[in-house]
Coordinates of C-alpha atoms in Angstrom, one line a residue:
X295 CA -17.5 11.1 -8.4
X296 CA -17.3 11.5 -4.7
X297 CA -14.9 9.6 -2.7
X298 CA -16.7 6.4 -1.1
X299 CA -14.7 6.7 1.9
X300 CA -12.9 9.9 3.2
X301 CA -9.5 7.8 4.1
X302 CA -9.9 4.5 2.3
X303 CA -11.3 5.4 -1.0
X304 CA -12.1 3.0 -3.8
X305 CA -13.8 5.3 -5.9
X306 CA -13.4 9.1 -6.7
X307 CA -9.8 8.9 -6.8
X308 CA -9.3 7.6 -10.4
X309 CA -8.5 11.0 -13.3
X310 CA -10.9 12.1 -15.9
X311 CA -9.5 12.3 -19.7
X312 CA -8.1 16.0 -18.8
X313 CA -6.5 14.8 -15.4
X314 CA -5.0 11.6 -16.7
X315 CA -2.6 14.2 -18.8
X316 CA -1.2 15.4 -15.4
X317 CA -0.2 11.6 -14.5
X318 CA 2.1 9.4 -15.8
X319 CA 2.5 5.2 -15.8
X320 CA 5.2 3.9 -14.3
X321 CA 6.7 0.6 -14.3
X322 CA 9.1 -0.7 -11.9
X323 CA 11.6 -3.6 -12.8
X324 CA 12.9 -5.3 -10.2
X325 CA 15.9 -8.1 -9.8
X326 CA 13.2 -10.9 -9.5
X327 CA 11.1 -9.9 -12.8
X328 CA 7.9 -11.5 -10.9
X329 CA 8.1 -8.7 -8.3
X330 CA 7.6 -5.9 -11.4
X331 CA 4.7 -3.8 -11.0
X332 CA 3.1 -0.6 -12.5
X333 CA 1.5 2.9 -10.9
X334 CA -0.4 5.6 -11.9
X335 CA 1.3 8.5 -10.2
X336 CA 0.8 12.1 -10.5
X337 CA 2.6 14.0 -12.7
X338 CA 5.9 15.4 -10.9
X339 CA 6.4 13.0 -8.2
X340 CA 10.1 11.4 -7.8
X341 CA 11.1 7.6 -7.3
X342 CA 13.6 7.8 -5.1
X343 CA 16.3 4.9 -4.5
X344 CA 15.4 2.2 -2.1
X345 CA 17.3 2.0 1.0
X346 CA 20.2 -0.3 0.3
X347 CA 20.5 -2.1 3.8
X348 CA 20.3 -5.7 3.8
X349 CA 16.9 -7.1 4.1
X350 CA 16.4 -9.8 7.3
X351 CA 13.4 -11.7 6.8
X352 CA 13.8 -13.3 10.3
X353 CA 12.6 -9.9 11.9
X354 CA 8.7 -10.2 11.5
X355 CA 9.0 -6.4 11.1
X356 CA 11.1 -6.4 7.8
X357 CA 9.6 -5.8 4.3
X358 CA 11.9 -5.5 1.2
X359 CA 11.3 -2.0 -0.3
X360 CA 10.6 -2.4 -3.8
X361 CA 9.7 1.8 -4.2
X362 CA 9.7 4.6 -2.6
X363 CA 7.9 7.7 -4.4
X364 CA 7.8 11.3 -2.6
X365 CA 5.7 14.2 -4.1
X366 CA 8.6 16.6 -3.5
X367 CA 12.7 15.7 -4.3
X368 CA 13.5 16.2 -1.0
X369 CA 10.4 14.2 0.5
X370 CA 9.5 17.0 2.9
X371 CA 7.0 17.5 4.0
X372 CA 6.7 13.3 4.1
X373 CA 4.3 12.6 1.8
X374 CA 5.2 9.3 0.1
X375 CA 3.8 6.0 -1.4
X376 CA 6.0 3.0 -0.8
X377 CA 5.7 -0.6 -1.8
X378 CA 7.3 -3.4 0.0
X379 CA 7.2 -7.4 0.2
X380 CA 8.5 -10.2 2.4
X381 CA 7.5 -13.8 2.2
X382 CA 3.5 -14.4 4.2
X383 CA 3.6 -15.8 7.1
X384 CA 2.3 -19.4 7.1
X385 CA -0.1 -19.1 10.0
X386 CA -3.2 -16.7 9.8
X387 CA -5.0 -14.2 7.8
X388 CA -4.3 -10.8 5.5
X389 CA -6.1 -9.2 8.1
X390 CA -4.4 -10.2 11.2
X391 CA -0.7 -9.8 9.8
X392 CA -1.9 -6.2 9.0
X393 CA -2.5 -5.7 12.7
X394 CA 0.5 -7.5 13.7
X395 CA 2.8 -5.0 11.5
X396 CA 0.7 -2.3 13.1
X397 CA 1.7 -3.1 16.5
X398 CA 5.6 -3.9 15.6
X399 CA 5.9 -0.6 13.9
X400 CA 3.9 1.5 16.6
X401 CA 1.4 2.6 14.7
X402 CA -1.9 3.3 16.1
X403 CA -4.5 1.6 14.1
X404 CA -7.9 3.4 13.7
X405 CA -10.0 1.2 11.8
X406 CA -9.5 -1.1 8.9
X407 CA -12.1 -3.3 6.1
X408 CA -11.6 -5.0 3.3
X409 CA -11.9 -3.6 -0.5
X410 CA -11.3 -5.2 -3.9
X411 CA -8.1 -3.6 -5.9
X412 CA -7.3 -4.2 -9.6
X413 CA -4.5 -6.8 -7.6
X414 CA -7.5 -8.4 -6.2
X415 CA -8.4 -7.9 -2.2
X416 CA -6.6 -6.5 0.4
X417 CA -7.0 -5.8 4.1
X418 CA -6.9 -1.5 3.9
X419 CA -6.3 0.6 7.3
X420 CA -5.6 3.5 8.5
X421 CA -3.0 4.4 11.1
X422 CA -1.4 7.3 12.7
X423 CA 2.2 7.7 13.4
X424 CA 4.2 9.8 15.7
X425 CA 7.4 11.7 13.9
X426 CA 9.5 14.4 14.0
X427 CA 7.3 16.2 11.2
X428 CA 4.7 16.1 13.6
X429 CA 1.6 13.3 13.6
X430 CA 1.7 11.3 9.9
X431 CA -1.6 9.7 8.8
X432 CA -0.9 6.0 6.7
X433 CA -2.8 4.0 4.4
X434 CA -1.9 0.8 4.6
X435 CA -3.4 -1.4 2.1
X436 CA -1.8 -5.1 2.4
X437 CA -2.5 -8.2 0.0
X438 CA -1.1 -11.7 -0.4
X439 CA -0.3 -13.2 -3.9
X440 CA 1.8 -16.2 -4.3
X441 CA 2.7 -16.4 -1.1
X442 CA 4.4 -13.2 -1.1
X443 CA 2.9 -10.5 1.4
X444 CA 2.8 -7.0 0.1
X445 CA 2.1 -3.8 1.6
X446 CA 1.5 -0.4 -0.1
X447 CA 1.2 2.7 2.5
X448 CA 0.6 6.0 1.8
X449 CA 1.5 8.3 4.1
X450 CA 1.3 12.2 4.3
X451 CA 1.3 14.7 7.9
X452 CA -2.1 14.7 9.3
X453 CA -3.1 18.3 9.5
X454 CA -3.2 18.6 5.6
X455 CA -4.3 14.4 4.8
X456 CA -7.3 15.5 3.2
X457 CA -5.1 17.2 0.7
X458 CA -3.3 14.2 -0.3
X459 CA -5.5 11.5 0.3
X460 CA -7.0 11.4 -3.6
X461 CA -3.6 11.3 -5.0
X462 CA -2.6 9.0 -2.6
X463 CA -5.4 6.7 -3.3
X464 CA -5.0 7.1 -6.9
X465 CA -1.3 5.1 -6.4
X466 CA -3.4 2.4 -4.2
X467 CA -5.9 1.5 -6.8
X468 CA -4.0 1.8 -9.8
X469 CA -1.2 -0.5 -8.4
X470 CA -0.5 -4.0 -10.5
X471 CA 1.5 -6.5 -10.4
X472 CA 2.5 -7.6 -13.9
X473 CA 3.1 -11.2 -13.0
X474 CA 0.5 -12.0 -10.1
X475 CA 1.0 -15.5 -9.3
X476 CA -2.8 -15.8 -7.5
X477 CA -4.2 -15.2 -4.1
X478 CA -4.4 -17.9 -1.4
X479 CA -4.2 -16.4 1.8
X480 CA -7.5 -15.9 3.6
X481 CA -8.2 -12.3 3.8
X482 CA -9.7 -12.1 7.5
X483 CA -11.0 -14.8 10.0
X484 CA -14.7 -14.9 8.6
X485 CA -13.3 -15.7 5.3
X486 CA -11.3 -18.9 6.2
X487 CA -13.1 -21.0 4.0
X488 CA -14.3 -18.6 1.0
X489 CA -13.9 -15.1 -0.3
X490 CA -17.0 -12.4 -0.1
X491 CA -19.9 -13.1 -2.3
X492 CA -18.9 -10.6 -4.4
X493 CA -15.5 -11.9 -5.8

């Protein structure tokens, strides 16, 4: 199947029966069992140890890493898939705190939508970052469930994205919480009062 959308896919990422033997499940424990949460990740990609520095939730910029995978051990070229949470804000929308984190990290925000995940919807964007590596292109893909805002971003240099972009979408879609405690955030400004049709 083809991709729906050549950064943001929904569809065309997910294996067929002689793919799915080159990925592997995994499921994350954390501290807090109701911040656990499985993957589909390609075969041979590394979970590497969180950063260890104390979290400050007071800095609107902070998210609590709960993963960090790399498709090579020593995560160069950068090409990684992280997960990270920190409590919503209790003013505004999905949408608008995406933008927000956009702007505090420096990241140039091309275009974002909304799309329905297996977690349920999430505001979905793509960015570009300056680095040392060069320009990285990010998926951000950010979702509110019990209050809890998380963000997944996928991130790989920008001159071979289209390389990565499937596997990298395959984490995206194929990430769940195993304790979701519901969504009540609105998702953008037009949705205040109700979800799309669709739900």
């Amino acid at each position: 199947m083809a991709l729906d959308d050549p950064d943001l896919p929904t569809q065309g990422v997910f294996p067929n029966a002689e793919e799915l033997k080159d990925c592997i499940t995994v499921t994350v424990r954390q501290p807090r069992s109701d911040l656990d949460f499985s993957v589909l990740l390609p075969d041979g990609w590394y979970q590497q140890p969180a950063p260890a520095s104390k979290i400050d939730f007071s800095k609107e910029s902070e998210f609590a890493p709960l993963a960090l995978f790399s498709a090579a051990k020593e995560m160069l070229p950068p090409i990684l898939f992280t997960v990270g949470v920190r409590p919503a804000p209790k003013k505004g929308n999905v949408a608008e705190w995406l933008e927000r984190q956009c702007y505090l990290q420096q990241l140039a925000l091309q275009r974002m939508k909304l799309n329905k995940f297996a977690f349920g919807w999430a505001a979905d964007a793509v960015a570009v970052q300056a680095s040392d590596f060069g320009k990285l292109k990010l998926r951000i893909t950010m979702f509110e469930d019990g209050n809890r805002l998380f963000t997944l971003i996928g991130m790989a240099p920008l001159d071979i994205w289209d390389v990565w972009v499937v596997p990298l979408g395959l984490c995206v879609n194929t990430f769940e919480l195993l304790d979701p405690k519901g969504q009540s955030a609105p998702l953008a400004p037009k949705y205040e009062d109700a979800k799309p049709d669709d739900e």
